[in-house]
PDB file of C-alpha atoms and ligand atoms in Angstrom:
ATOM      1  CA  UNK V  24    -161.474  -8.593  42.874  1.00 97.00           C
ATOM      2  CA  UNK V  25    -165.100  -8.234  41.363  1.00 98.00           C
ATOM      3  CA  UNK V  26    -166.130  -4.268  42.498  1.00 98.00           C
ATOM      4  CA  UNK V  27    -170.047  -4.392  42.788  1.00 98.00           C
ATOM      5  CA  UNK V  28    -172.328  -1.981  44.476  1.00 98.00           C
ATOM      6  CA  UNK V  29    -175.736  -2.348  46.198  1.00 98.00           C
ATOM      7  CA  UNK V  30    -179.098  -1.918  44.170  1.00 98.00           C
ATOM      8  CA  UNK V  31    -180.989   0.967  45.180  1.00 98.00           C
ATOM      9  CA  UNK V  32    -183.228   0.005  48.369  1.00 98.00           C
ATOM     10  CA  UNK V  33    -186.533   0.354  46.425  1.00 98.00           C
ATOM     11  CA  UNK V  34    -185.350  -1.777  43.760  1.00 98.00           C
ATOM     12  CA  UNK V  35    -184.935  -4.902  46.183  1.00 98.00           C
ATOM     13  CA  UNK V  36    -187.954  -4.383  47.942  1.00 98.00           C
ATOM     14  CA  UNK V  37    -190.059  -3.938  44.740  1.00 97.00           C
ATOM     15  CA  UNK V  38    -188.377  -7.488  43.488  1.00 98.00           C
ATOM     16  CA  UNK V  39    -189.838  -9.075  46.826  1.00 97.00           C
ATOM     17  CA  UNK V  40    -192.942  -7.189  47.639  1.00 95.00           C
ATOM     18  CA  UNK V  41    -194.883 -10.624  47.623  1.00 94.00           C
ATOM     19  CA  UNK V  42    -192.680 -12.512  49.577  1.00 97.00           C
ATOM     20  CA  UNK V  43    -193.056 -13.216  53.050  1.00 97.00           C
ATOM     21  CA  UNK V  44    -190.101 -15.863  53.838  1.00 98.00           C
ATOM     22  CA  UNK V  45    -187.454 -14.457  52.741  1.00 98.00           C
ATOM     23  CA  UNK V  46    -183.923 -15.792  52.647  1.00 98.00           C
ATOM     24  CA  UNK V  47    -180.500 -13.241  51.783  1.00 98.00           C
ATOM     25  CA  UNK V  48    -177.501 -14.745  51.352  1.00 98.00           C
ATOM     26  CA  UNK V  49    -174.574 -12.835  51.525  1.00 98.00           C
ATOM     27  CA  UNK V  50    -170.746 -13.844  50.335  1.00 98.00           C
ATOM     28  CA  UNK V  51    -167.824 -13.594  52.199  1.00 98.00           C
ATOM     29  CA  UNK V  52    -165.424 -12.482  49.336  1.00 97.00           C
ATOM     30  CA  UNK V  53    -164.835 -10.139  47.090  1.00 97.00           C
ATOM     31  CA  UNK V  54    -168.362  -8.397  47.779  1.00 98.00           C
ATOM     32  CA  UNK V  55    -167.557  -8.149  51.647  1.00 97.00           C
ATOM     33  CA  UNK V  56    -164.090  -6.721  50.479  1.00 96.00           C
ATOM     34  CA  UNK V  57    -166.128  -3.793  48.514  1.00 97.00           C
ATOM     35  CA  UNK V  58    -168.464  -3.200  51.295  1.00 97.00           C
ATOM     36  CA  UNK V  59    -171.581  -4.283  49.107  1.00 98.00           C
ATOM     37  CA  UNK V  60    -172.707  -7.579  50.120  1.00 98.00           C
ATOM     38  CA  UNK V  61    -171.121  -9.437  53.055  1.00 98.00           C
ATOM     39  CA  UNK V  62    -172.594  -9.886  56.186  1.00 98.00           C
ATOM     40  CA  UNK V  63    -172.524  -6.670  57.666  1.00 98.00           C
ATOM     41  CA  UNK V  64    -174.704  -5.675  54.502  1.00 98.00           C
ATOM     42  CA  UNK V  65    -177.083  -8.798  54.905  1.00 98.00           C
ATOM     43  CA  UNK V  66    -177.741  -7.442  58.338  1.00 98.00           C
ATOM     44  CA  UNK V  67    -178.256  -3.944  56.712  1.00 98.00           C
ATOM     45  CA  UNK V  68    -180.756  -4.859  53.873  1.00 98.00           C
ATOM     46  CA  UNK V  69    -182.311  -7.460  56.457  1.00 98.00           C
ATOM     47  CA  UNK V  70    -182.785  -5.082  59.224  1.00 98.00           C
ATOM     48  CA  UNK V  71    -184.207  -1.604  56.447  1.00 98.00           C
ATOM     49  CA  UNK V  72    -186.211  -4.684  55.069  1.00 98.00           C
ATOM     50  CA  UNK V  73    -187.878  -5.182  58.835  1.00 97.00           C
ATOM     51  CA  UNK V  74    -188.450  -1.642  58.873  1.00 97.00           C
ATOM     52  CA  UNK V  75    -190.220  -1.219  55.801  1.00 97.00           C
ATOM     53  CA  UNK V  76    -192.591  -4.498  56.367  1.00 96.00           C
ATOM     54  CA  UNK V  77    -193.585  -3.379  59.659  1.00 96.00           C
ATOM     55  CA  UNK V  78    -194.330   0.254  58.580  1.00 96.00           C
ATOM     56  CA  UNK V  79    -196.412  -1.160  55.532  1.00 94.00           C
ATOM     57  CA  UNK V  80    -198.241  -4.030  58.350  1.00 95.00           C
ATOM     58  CA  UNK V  81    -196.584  -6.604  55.582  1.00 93.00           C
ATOM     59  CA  UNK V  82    -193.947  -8.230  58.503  1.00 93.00           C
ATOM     60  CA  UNK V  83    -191.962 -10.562  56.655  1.00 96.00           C
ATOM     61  CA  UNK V  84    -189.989 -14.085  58.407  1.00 98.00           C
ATOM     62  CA  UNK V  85    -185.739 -13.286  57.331  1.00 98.00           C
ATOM     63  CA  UNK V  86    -183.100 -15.237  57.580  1.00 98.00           C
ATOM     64  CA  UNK V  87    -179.857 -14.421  56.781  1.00 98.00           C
ATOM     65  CA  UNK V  88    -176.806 -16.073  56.249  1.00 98.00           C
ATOM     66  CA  UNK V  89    -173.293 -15.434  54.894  1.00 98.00           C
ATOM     67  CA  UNK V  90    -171.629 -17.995  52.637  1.00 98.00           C
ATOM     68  CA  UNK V  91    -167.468 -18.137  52.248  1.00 98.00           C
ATOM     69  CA  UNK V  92    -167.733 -17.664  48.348  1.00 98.00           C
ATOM     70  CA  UNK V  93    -171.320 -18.459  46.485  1.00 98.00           C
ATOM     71  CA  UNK V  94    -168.968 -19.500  43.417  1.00 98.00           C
ATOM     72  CA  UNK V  95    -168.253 -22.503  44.825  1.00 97.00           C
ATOM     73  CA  UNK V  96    -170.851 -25.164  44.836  1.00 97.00           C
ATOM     74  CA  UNK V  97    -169.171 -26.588  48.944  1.00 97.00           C
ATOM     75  CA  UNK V  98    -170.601 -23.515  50.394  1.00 98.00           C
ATOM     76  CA  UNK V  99    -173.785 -23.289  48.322  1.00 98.00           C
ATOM     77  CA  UNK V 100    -174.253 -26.262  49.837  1.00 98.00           C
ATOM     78  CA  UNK V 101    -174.324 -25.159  53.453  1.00 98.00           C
ATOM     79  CA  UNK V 102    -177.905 -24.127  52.029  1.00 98.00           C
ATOM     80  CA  UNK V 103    -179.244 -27.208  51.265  1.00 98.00           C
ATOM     81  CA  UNK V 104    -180.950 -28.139  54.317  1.00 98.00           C
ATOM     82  CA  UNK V 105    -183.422 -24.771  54.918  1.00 98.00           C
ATOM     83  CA  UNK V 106    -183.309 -22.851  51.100  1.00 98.00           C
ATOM     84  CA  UNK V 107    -186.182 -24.648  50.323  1.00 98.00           C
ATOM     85  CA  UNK V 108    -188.752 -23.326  52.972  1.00 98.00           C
ATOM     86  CA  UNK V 109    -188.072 -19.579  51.568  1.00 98.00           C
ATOM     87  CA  UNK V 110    -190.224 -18.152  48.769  1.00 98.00           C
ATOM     88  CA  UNK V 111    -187.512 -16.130  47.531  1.00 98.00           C
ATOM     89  CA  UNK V 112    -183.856 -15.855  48.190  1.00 98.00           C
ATOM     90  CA  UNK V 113    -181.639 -12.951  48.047  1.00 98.00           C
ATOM     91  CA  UNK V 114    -178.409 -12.987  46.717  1.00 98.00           C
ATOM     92  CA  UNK V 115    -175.909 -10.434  47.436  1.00 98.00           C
ATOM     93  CA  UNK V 116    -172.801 -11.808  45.365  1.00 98.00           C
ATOM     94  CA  UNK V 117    -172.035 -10.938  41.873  1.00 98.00           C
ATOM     95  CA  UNK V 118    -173.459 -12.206  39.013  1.00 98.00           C
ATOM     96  CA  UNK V 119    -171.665 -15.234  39.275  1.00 98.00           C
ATOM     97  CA  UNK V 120    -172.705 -16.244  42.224  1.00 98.00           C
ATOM     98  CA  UNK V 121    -176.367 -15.524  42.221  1.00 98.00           C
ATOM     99  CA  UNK V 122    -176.205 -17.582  38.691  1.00 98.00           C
ATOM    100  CA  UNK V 123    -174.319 -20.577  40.181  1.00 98.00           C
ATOM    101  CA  UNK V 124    -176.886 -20.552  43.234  1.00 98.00           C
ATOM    102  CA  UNK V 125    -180.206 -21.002  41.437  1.00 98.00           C
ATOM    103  CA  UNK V 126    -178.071 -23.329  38.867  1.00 98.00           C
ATOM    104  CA  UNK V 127    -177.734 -25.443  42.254  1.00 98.00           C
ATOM    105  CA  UNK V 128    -180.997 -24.785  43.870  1.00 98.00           C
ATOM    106  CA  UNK V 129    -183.494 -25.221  40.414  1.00 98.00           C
ATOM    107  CA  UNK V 130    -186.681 -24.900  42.160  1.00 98.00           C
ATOM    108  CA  UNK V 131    -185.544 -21.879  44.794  1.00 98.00           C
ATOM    109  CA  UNK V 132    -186.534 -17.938  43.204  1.00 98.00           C
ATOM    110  CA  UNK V 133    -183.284 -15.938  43.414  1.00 98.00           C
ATOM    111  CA  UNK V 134    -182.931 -12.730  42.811  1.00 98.00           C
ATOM    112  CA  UNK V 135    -179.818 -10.060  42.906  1.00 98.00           C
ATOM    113  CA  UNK V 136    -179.342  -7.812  45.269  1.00 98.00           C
ATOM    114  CA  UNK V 137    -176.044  -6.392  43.733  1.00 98.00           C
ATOM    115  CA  UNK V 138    -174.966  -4.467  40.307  1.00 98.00           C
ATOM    116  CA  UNK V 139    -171.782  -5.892  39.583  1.00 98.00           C
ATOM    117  CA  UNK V 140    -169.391  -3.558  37.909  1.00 98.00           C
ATOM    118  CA  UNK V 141    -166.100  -4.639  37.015  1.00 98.00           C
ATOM    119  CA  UNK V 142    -162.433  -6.350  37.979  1.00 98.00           C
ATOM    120  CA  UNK V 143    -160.728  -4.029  39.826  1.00 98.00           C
ATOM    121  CA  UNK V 144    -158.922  -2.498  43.079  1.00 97.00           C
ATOM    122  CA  UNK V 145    -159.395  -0.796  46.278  1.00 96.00           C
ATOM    123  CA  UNK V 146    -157.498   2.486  44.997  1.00 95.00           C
ATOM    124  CA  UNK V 147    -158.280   4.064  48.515  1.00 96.00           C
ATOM    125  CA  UNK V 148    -160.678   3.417  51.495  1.00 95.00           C
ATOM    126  CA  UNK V 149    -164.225   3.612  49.618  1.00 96.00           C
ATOM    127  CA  UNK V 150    -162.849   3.633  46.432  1.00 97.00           C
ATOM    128  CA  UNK V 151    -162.504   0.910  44.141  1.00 97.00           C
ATOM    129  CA  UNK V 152    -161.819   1.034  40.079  1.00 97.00           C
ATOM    130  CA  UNK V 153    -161.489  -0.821  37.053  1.00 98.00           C
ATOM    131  CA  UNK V 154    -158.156  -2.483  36.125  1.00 98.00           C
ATOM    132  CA  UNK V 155    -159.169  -5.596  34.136  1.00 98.00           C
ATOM    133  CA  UNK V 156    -161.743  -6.510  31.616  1.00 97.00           C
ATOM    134  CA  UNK V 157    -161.151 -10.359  31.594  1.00 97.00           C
ATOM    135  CA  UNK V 158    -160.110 -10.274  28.132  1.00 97.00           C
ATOM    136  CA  UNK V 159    -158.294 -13.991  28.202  1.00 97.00           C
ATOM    137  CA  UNK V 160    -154.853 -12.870  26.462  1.00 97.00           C
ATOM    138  CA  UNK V 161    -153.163 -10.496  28.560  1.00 97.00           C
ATOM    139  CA  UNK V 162    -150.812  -8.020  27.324  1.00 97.00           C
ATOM    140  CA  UNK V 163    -149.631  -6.537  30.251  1.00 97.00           C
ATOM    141  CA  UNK V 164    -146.245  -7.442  29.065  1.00 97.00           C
ATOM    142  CA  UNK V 165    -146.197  -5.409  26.339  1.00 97.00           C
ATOM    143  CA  UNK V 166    -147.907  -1.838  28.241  1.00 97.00           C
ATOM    144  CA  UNK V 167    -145.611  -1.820  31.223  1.00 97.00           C
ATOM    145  CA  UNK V 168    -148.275  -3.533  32.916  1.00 97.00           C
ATOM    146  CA  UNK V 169    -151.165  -1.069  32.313  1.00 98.00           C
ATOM    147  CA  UNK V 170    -154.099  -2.524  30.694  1.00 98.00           C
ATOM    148  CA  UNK V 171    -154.925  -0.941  27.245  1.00 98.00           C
ATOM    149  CA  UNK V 172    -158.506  -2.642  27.272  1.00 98.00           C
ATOM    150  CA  UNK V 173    -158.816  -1.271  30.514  1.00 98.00           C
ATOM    151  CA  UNK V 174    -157.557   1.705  30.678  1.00 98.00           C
ATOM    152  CA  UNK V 175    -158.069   3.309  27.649  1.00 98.00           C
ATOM    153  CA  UNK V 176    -161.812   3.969  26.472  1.00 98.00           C
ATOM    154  CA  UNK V 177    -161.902   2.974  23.468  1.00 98.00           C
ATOM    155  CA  UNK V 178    -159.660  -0.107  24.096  1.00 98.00           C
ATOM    156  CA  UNK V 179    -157.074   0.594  21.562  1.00 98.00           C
ATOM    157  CA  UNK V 180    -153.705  -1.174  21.379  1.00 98.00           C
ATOM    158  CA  UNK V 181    -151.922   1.086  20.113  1.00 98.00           C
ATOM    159  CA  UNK V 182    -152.647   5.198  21.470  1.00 96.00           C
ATOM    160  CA  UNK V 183    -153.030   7.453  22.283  1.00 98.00           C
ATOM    161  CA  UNK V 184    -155.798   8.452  19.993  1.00 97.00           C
ATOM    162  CA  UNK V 185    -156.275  11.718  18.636  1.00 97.00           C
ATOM    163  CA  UNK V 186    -158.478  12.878  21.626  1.00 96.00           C
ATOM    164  CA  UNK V 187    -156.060  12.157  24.228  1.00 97.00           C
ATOM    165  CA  UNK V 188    -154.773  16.046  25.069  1.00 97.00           C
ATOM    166  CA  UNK V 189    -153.013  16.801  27.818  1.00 96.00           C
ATOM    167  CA  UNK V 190    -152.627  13.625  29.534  1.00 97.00           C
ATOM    168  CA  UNK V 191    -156.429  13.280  30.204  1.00 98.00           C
ATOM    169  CA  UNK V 192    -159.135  11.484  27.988  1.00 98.00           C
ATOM    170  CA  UNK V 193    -161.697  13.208  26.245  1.00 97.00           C
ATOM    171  CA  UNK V 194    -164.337  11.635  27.614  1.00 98.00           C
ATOM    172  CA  UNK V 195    -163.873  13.426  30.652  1.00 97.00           C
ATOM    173  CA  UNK V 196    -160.671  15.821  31.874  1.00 96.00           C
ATOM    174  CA  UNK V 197    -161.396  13.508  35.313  1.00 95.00           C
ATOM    175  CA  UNK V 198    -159.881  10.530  33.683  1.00 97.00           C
ATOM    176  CA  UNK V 199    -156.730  10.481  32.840  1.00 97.00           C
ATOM    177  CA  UNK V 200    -155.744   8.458  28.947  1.00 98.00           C
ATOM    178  CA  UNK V 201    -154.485   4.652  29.281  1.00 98.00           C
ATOM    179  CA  UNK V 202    -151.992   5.472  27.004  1.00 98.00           C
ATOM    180  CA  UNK V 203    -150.018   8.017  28.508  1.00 98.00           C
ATOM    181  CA  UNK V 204    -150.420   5.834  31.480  1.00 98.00           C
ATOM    182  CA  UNK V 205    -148.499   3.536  29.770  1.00 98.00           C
ATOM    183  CA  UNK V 206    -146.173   5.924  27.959  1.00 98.00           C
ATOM    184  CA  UNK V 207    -145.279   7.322  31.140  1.00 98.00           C
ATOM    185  CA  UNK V 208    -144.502   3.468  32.873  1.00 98.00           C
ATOM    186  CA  UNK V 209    -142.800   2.517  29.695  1.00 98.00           C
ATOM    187  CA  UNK V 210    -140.673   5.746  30.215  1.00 98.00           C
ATOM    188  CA  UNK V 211    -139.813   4.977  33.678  1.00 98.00           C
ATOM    189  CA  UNK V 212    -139.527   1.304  33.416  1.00 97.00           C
ATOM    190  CA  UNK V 213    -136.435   2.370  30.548  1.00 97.00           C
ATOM    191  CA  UNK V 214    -138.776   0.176  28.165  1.00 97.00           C
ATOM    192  CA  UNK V 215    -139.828   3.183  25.854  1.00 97.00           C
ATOM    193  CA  UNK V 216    -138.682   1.203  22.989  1.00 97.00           C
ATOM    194  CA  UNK V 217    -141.432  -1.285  23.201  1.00 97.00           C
ATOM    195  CA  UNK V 218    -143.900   1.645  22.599  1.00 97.00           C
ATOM    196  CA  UNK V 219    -142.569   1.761  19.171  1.00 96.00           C
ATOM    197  CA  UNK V 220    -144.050  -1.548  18.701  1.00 96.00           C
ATOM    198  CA  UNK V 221    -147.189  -1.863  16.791  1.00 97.00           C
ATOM    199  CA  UNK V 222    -149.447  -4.313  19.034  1.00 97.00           C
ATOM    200  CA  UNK V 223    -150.961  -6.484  16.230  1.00 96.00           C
ATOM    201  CA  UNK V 224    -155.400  -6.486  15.917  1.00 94.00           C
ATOM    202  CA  UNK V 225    -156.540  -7.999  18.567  1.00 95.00           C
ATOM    203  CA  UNK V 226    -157.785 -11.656  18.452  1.00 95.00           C
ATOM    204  CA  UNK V 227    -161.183 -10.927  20.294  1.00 96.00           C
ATOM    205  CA  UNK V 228    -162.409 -14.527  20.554  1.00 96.00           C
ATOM    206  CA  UNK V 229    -160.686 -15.122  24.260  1.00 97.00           C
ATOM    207  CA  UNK V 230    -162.780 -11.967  25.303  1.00 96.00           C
ATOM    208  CA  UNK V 231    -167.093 -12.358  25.414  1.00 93.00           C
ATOM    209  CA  UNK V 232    -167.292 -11.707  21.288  1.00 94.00           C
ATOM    210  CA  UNK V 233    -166.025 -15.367  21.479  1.00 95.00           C
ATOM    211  CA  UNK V 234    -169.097 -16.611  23.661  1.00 96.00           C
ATOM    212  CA  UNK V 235    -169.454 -17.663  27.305  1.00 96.00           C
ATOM    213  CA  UNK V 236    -165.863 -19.153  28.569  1.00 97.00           C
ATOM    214  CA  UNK V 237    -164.378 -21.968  30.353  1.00 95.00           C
ATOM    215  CA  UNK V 238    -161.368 -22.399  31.892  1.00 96.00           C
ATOM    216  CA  UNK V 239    -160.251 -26.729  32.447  1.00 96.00           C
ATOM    217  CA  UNK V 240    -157.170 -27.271  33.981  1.00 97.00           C
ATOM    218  CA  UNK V 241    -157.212 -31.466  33.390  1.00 97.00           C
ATOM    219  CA  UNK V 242    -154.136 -31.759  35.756  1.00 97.00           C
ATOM    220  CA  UNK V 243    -156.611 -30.489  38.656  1.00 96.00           C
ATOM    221  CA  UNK V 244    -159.698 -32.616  37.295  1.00 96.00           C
ATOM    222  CA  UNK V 245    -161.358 -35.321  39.616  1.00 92.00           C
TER     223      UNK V 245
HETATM  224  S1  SF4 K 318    -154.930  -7.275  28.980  1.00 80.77           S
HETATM  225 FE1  SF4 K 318    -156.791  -8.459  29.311  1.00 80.77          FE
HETATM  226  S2  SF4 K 318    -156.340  -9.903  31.013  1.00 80.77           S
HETATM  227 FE2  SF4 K 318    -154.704  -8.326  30.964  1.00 80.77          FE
HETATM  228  S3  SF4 K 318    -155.384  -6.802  32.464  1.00 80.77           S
HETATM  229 FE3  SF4 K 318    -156.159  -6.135  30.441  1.00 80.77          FE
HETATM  230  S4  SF4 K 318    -158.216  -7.010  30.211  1.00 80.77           S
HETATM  231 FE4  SF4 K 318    -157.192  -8.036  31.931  1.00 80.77          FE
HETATM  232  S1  SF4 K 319    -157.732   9.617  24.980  1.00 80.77           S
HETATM  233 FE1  SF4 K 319    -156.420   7.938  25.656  1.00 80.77          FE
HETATM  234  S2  SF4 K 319    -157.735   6.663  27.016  1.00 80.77           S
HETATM  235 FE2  SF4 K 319    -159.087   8.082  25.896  1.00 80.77          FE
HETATM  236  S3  SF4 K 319    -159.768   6.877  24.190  1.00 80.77           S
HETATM  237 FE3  SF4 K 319    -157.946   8.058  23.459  1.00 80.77          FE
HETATM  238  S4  SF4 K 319    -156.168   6.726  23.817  1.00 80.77           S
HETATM  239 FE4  SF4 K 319    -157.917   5.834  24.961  1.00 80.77          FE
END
């Protein structure tokens, strides 16, 4: 899933200071899986937002609503018939879906209410990290399906690098190297030999150095 967190309180409220009718949108998926922007945190940064206005003798008129996905255009349309009587709208998906909203609604001001950080997991309750950096050509199949862009800092191929000691990575003895992740799954997986195989340079064009992506599947097209 897409991990994202909430931006700081201020920061929303600064972004919407002149704004009276206010709409936040929240999204039912990933973001509600993360705990940063379903609706039980639509009701959270609607209700602090209340608080705030009425303190400050600023009320403001909120509406909130929670879409299925907002990277779909069929729920973004659920909006149609009210987004336009709000001077600002508040997204709390990830960047995709706060893009694909005002892509939809040109004339409607939408802002972010999310920092969205990265593909990855729910490792444990309240804790989520990073397995996947979307780089197009997955390789899982030749790291006993641990990702090396990933994983590993610097996104080498073939590791561990000369800073990996111990097991951990030097950026921090807290994170522990991609590669001896791998070494270790190879190991146990019986597939050790594969680690003697040099993973060639990496064809970076399927990742972002390659420019925004699309993905057409013609047998599903309309
Ligand atoms: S190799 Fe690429 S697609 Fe596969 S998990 Fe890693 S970043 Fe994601
Ligand atoms: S120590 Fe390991 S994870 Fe860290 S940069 Fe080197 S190979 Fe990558």
């Amino acid at each position: 899933m897409i991990v994202a967190e909430r931006k700081p309180l201020e920061q929303i409220f600064s972004m919407i200071e002149r704004y009276k009718r206010i709409l936040i949108v929240g999204c039912g998926e990933c973001v509600t899986v993360c705990s940063a922007g379903g609706k039980k945190e639509v009701e959270i940064l609607a209700s602090a937002l209340n608080m705030v206005r009425s303190k400050e003798g600023i009320p403001a008129e909120i509406r909130q609503e929670t879409l299925e996905r907002q990277c779909d255009g069929e729920y973004l349309e659920q909006l149609r018939g009210f987004i336009g009587e709000y001077e600002v709208v508040i997204s709390m998906a990830c960047g995709a879906g706060v893009q694909f909203m005002a892509e939809k609604y040109k004339n409607s001001l939408v802002l972010p209410a999310l920092n969205t950080k990265f593909i990855g997991v729910t490792e444990e309750q309240g804790v989520w990290s990073e397995r996947c950096h979307a780089c197009g050509d997955c390789k899982l199949h030749l790291t006993g399906g641990i990702c090396p862009i990933a994983r590993c800092s610097k996104s080498l191929l073939n590791g561990p690098c000369g800073g990996s000691a111990n097991g951990k990575c030097e950026i921090s003895p807290e994170v522990i190297c991609g590669w001896q992740l791998i070494i270790e799954r190879l190991s146990d997986l019986g597939q050790l030999e594969k680690y003697e195989e040099i993973i060639p340079i990496n064809d970076w064009s399927t990742n972002r150095d390659g420019g925004p992506r699309k993905a057409v599947r013609e047998d599903l097209r309309l």
